[in-house]
CSV table of C-alpha atoms and ligand atoms in Angstrom, one decimal:
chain,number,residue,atom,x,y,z
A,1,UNK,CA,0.0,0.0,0.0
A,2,UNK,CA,1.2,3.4,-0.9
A,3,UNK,CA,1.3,5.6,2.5
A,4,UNK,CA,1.1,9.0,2.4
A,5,UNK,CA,3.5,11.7,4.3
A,6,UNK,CA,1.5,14.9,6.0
A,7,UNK,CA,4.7,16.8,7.9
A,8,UNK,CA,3.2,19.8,9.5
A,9,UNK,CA,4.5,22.1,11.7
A,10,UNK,CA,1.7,23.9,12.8
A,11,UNK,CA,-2.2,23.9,12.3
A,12,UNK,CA,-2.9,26.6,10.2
A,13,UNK,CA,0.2,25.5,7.3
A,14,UNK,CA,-1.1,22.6,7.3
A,15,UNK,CA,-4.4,23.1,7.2
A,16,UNK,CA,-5.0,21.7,4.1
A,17,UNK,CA,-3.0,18.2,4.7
A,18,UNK,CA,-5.1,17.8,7.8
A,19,UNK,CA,-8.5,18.1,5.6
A,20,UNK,CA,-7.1,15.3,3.4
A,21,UNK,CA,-6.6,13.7,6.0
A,22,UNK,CA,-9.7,14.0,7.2
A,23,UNK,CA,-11.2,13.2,3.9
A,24,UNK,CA,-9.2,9.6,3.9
A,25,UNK,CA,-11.0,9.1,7.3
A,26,UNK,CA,-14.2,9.3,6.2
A,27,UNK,CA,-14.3,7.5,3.1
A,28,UNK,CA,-12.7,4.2,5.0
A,29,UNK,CA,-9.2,4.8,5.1
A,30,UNK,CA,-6.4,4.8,8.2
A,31,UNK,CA,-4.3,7.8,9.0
A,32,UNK,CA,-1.5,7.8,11.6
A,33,UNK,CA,-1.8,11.0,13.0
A,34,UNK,CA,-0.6,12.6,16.6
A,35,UNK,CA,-2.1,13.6,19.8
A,36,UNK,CA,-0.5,14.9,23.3
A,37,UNK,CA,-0.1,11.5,24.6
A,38,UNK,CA,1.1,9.0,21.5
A,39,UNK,CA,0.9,8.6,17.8
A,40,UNK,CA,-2.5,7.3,17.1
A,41,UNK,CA,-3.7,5.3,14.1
A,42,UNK,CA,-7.2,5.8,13.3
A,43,UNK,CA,-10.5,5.0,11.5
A,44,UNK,CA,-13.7,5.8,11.2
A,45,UNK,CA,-14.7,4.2,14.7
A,46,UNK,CA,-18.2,3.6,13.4
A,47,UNK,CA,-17.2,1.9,10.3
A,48,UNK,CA,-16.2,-2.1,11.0
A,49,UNK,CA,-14.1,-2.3,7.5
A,50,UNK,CA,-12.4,0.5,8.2
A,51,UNK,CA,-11.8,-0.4,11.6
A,52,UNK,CA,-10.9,-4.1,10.6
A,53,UNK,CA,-7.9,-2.3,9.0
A,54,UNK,CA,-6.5,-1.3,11.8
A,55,UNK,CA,-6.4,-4.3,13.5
A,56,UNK,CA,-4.5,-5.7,10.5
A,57,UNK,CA,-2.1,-2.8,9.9
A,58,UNK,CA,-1.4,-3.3,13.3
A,59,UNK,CA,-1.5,-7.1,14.0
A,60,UNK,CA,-3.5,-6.8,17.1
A,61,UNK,CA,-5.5,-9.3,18.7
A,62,UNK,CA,-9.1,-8.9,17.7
A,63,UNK,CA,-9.9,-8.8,21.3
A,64,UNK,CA,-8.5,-5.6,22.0
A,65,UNK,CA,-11.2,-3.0,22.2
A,66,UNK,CA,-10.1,0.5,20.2
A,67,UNK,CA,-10.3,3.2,22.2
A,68,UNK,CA,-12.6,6.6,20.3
A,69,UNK,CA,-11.1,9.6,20.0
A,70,UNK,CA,-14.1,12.7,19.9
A,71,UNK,CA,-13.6,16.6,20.1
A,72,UNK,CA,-17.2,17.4,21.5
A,73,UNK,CA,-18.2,16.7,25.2
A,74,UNK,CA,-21.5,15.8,23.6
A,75,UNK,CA,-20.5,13.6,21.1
A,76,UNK,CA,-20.2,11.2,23.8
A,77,UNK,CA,-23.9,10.9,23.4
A,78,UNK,CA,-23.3,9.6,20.2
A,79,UNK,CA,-21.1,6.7,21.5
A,80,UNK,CA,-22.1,5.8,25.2
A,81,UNK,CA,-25.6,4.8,26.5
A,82,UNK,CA,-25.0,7.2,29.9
A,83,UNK,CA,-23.4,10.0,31.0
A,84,UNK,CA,-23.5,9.8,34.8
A,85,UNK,CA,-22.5,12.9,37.2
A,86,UNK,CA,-18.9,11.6,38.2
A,87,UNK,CA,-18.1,11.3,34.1
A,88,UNK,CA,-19.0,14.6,33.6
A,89,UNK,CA,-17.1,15.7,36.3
A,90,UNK,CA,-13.7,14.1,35.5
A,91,UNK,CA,-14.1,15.6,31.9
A,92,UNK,CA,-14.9,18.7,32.3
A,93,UNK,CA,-12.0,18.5,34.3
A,94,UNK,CA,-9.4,16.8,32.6
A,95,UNK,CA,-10.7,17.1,28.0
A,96,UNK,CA,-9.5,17.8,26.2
A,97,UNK,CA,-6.8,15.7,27.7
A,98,UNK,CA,-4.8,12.2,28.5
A,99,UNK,CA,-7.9,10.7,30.6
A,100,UNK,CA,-10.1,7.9,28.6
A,101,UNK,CA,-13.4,7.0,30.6
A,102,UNK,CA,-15.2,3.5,30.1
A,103,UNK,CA,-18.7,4.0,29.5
A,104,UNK,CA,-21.7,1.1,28.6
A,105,UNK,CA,-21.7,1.3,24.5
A,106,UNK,CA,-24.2,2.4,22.4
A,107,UNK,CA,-25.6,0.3,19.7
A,108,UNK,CA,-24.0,2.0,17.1
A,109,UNK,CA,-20.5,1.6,18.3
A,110,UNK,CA,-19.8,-2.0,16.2
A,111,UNK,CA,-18.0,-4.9,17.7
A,112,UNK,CA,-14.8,-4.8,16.5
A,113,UNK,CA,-13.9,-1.5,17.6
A,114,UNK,CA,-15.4,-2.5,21.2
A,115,UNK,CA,-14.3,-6.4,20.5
A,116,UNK,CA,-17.6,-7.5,21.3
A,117,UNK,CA,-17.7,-6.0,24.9
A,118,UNK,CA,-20.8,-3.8,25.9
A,119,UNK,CA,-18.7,-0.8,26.5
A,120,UNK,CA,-17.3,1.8,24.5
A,121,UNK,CA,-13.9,3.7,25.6
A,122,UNK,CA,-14.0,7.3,24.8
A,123,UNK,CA,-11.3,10.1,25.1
A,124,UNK,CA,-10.9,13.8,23.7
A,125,UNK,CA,-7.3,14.4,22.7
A,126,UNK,CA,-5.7,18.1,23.6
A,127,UNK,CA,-3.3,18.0,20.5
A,128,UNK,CA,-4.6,20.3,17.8
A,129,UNK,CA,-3.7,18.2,14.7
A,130,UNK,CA,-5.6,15.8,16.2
A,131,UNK,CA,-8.8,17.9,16.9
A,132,UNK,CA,-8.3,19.0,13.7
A,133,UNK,CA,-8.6,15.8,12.0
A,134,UNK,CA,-11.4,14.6,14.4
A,135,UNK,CA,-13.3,18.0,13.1
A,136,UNK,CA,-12.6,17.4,9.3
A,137,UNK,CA,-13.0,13.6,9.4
A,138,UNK,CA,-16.9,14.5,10.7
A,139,UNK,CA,-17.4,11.3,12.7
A,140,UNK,CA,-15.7,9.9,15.6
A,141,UNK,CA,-12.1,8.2,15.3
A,142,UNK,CA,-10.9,5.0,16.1
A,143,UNK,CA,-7.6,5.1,17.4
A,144,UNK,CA,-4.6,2.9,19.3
A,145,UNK,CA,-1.4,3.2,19.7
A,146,UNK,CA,0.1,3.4,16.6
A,147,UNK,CA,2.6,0.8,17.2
A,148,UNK,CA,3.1,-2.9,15.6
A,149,UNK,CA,1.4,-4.7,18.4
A,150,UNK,CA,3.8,-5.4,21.2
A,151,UNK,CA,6.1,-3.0,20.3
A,152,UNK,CA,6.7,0.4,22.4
A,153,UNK,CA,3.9,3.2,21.6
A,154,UNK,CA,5.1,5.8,19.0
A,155,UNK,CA,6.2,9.1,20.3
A,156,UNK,CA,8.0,10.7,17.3
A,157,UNK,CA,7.8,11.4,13.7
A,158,UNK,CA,10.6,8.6,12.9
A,159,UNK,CA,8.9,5.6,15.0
A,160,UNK,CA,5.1,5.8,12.8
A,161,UNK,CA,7.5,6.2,9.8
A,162,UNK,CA,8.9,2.9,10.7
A,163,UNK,CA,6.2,1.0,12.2
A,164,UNK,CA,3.4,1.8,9.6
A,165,UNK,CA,5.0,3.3,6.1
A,166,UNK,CA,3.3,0.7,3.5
A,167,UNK,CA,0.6,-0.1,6.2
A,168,UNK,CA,-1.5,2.8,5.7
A,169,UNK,CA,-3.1,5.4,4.0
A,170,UNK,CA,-1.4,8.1,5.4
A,171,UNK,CA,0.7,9.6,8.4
A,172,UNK,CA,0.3,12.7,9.4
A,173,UNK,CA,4.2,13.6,11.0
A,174,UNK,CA,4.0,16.2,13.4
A,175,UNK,CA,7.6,15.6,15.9
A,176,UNK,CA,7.6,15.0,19.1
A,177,UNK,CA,4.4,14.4,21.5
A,178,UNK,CA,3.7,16.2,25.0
A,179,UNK,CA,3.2,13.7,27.2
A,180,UNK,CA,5.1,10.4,26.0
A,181,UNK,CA,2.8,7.5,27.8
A,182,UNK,CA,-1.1,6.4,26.8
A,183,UNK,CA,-3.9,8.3,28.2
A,184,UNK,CA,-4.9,7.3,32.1
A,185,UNK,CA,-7.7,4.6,30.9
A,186,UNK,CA,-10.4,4.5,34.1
A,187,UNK,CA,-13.9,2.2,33.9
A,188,UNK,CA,-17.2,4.1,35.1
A,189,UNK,CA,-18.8,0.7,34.5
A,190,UNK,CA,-19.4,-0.4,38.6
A,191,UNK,CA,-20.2,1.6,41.6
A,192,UNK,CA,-16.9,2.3,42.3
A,193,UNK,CA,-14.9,3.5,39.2
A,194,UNK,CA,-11.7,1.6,38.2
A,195,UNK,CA,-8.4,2.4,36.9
A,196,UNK,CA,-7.2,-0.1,34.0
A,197,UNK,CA,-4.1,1.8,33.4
A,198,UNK,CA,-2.0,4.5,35.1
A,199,UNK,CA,-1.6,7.6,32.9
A,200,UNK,CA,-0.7,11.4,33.4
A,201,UNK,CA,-4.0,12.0,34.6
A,202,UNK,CA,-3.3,10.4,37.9
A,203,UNK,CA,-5.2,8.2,41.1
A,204,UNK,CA,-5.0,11.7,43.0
A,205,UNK,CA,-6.5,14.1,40.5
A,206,UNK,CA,-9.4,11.9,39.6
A,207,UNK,CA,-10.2,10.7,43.5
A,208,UNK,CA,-9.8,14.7,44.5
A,209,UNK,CA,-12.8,15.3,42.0
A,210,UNK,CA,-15.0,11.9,42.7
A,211,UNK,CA,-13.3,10.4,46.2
A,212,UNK,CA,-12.0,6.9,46.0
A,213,UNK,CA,-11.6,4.8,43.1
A,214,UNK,CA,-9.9,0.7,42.7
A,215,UNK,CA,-6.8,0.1,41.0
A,216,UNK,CA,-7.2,-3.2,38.6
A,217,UNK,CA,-5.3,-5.5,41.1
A,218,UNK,CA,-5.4,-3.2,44.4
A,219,UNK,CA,-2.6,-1.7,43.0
A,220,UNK,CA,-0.4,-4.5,43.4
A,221,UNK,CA,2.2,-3.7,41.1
A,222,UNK,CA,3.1,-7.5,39.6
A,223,UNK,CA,-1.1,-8.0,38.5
A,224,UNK,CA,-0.5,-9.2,35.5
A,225,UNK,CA,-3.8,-9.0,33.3
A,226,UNK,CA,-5.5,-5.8,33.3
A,227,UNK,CA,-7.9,-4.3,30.6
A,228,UNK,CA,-7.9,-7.0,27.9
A,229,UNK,CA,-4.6,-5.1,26.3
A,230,UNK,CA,-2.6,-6.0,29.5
A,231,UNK,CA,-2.6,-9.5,29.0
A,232,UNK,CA,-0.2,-9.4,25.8
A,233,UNK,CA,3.7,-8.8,25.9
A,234,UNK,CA,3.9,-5.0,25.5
A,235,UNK,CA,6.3,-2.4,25.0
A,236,UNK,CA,8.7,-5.1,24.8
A,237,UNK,CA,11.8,-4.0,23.2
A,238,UNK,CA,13.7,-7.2,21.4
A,239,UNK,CA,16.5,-7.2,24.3
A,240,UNK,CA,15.5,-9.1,27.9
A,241,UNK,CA,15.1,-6.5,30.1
A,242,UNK,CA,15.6,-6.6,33.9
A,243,UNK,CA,14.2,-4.1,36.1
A,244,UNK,CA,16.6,-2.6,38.8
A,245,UNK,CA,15.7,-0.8,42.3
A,246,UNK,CA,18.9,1.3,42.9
A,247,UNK,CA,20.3,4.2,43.8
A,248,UNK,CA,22.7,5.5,41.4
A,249,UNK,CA,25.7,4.3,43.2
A,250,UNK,CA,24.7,0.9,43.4
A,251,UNK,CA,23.6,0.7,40.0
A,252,UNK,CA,27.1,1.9,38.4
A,253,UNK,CA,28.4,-1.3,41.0
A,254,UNK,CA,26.1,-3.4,39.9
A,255,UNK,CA,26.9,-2.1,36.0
A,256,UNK,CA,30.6,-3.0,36.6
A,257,UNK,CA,29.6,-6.6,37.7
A,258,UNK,CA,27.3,-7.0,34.7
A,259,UNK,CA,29.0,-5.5,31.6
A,260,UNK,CA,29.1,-7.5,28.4
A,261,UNK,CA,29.1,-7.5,24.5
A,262,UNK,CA,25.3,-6.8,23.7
A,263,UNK,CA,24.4,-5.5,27.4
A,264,UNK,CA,22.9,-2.0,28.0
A,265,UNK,CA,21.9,0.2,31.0
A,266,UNK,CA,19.2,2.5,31.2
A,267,UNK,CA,19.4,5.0,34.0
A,268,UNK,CA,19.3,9.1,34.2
A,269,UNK,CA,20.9,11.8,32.9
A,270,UNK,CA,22.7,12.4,36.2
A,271,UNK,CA,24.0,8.7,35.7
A,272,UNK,CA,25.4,9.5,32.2
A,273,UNK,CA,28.8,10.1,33.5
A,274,UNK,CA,29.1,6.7,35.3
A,275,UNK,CA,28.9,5.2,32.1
A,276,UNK,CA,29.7,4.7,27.8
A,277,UNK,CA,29.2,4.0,25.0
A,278,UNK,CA,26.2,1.2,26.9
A,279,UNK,CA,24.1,3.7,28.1
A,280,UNK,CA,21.0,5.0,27.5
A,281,UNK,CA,19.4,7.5,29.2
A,282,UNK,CA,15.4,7.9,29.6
A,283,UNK,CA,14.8,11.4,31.5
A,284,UNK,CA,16.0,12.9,34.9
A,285,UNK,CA,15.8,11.1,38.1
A,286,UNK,CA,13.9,13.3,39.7
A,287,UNK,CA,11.5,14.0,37.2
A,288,UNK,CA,9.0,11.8,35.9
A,289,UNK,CA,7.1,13.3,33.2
A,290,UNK,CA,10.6,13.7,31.6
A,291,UNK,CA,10.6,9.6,32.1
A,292,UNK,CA,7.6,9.8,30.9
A,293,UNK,CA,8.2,11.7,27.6
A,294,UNK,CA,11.7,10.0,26.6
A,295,UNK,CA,10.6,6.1,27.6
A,296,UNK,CA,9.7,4.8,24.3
A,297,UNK,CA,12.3,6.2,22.5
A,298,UNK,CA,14.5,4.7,24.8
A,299,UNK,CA,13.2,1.5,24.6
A,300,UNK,CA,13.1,1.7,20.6
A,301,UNK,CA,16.8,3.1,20.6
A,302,UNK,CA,17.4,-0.5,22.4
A,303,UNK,CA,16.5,-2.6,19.6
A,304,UNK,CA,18.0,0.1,17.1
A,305,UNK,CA,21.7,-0.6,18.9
A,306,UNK,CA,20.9,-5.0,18.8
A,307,UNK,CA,21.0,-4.6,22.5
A,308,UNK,CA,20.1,-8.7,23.7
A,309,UNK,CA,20.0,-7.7,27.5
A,310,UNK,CA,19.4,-4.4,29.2
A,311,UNK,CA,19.4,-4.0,33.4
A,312,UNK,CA,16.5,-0.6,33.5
A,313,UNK,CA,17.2,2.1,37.2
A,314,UNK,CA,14.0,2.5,38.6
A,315,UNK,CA,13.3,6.1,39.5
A,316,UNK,CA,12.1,5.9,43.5
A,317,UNK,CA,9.5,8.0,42.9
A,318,UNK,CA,6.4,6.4,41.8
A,319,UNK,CA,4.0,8.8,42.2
A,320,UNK,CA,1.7,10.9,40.1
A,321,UNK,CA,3.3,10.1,35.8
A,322,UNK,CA,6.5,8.3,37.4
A,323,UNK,CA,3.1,5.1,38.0
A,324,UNK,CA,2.5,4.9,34.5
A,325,UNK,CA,6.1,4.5,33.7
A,326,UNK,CA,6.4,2.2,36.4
A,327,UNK,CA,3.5,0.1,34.7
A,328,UNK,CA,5.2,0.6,31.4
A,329,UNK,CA,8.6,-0.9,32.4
A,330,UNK,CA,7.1,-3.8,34.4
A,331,UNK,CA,5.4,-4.9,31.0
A,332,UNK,CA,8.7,-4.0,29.1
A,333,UNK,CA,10.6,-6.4,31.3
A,334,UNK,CA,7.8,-8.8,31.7
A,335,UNK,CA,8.0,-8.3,35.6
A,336,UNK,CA,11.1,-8.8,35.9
A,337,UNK,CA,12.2,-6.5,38.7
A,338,UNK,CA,15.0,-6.8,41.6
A,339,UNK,CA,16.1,-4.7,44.5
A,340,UNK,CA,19.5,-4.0,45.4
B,1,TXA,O1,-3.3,7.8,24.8
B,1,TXA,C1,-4.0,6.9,24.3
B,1,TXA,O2,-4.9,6.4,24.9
B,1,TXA,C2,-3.6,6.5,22.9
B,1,TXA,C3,-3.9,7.6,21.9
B,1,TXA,C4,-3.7,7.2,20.5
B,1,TXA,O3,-5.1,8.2,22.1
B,1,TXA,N1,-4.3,5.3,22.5
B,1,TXA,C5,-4.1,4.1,23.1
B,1,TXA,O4,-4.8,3.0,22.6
B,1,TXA,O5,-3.2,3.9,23.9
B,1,TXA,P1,-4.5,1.5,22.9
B,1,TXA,O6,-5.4,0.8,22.0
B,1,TXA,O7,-3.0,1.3,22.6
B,1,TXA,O8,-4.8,1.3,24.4
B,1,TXA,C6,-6.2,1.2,24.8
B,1,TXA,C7,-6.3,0.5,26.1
B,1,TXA,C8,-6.1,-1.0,25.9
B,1,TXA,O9,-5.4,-1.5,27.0
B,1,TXA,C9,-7.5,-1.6,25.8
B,1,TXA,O10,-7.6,-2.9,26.2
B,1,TXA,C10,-8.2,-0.6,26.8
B,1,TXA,O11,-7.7,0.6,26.5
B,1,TXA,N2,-9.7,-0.6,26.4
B,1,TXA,C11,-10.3,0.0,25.4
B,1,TXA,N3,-11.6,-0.2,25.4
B,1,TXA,C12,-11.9,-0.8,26.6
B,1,TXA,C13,-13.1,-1.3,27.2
B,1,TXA,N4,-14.3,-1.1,26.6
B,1,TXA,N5,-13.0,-2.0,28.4
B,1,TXA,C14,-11.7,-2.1,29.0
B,1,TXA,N6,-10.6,-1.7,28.4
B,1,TXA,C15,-10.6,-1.1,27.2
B,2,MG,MG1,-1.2,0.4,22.7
């Protein structure tokens, strides 16, 4: 398949691209575009062939429900069979933004972009080109990660290139995006809401608006299967990766004792200096939402250098963003953590 490249730089140069775009969407077609949190790659969310191609562009399980992007508040209407009081709450307080609520599905929304459950994710992006496209497209978009299933999410220009060029219709390459981790993904379904994945939108904003809320598994951090895209090896990059609780002392030890042809480490910036040529860094240790932004790349820049082994520092701060990068790396390493 022929994909087509949209670089934009800004909204109003390319304006025109974006409508294109748009226009792909709603005559069936898939377009890679961006939003705040990752690279998206979308359809027509109310359209099962167009929908069925991304599930093949992307190799996902059919049982992976699609999560549907939306640039009105009352569009939801449109998708979910409710609206109760604590959902409109948490979005007028967090959309446009990384939060994705869990709401019972309306007919309309077919099975394969819910895969065949009775509810119906929905989530207004903040990223302009893709309100933009949303607006221009004229129906609601269909939209995961726009990864090869299994594979880190897509933060950048360069990864949709390489995971989807000949896959789809289009990609629409606008650099970098905001965030760097999927949206906060929480389930409005039972009487006490629940969080399927940790996102930037975090435990303490959402219970400071609607009071306590579960985490899938209490929180325990080694639960394995969460929301039905938690039970597949994700974010895996080709390496084994080991997860390390260290301070940055003991982690340079613990480097020394470990090096070898085809082993890298993954710390901070303020590790750099302990380190070569086998380093990668992934943010500042005492920031999270730089962890946050830089992680996939990171973990993509692994298989770029052939890395077969890679020992991960742990930031001790798991709080707030620095959760859903905790939850990213346990799935990266497939739970394989250890404490020094
Ligand atoms: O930030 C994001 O959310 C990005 C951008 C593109 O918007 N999208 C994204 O989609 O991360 P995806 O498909 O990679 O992750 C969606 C997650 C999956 O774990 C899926 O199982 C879960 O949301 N999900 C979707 N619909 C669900 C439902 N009805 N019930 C439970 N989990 C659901
Ligand atoms: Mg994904």
């Amino acid at each position: 398949m022929e994909t087509r490249i949209f670089k934009i730089n800004d909204i109003t140069s390319g304006k025109d691209k974006i409508k294109e775009a748009g226009h792909i969407i709603r005559n069936g077609g898939v377009v890679v575009f961006p939003t705040e949190t990752v690279y998206g790659i979308g359809a027509n969310a109310l359209d099962s062939e167009a929908v069925k191609k991304i599930f093949k562009a992307k190799n996902r399980p059919a049982d992976n429900p699609l999560i549907v992007h939306i640039t009105k508040t009352e569009d939801i209407y449109d998708l979910a069979e409710n609206f109760p009081e604590r959902a409109r709450i948490l979005t007028e307080a967090f959309w446009p933004g990384p939060l994705t609520v869990i709401l019972p599905k309306k007919e309309c929304v077919p099975d394969i972009t819910s895969a065949g459950l009775s509810s119906v994710a929905v989530r207004m992006p903040r990223h302009e080109i893709a309100r933009a496209l949303i607006n221009f497209s004229g129906v609601p978009i269909a939209a995961p990660s726009a990864n090869i299933s299994g594979k880190p999410s897509p933060t950048s220009g360069v990864h949709v290139v390489n995971d989807m060029l000949g896959r789809v219709d289009a990609i629409i390459e606008a650099g970098s995006c905001e965030v760097g981790v999927e949206s906060t993904v929480l389930s409005l379904l039972d009487e006490v809401p629940v969080l399927l994945r940790p996102g930037a939108v975090t435990k303490a904003d959402i219970e400071s608006l609607i009071g306590e809320i579960k985490v899938h598994g209490g929180g325990n951090a080694t639960e394995k299967v969460i929301s039905p895209g938690m039970k597949y090896r994700h974010y895996a990059p080709e390496a084994s990766a080991v997860l390390v609780h260290a301070g940055s002392e003991k982690f340079k030890e613990f480097a020394l004792k470990h090096k070898e042809t085809g082993t890298f480490f993954m710390a901070f910036n303020e590790d750099a200096e302990n380190f070569s040529a086998d380093f990668i860094s992934y943010g500042s240790g005492d920031n999270p939402a730089s962890q946050a932004k830089n992680l996939f790349s990171a973990l993509r820049l692994l298989d770029i250098k052939k890395a077969k082994k890679v020992y991960i520092r742990l930031s001790p701060n798991n709080n707030d963003i620095g959760a859903a990068v905790y939850n990213r790396l346990l799935r990266a390493a497939q739970f394989n953590e250890i404490y020094l």
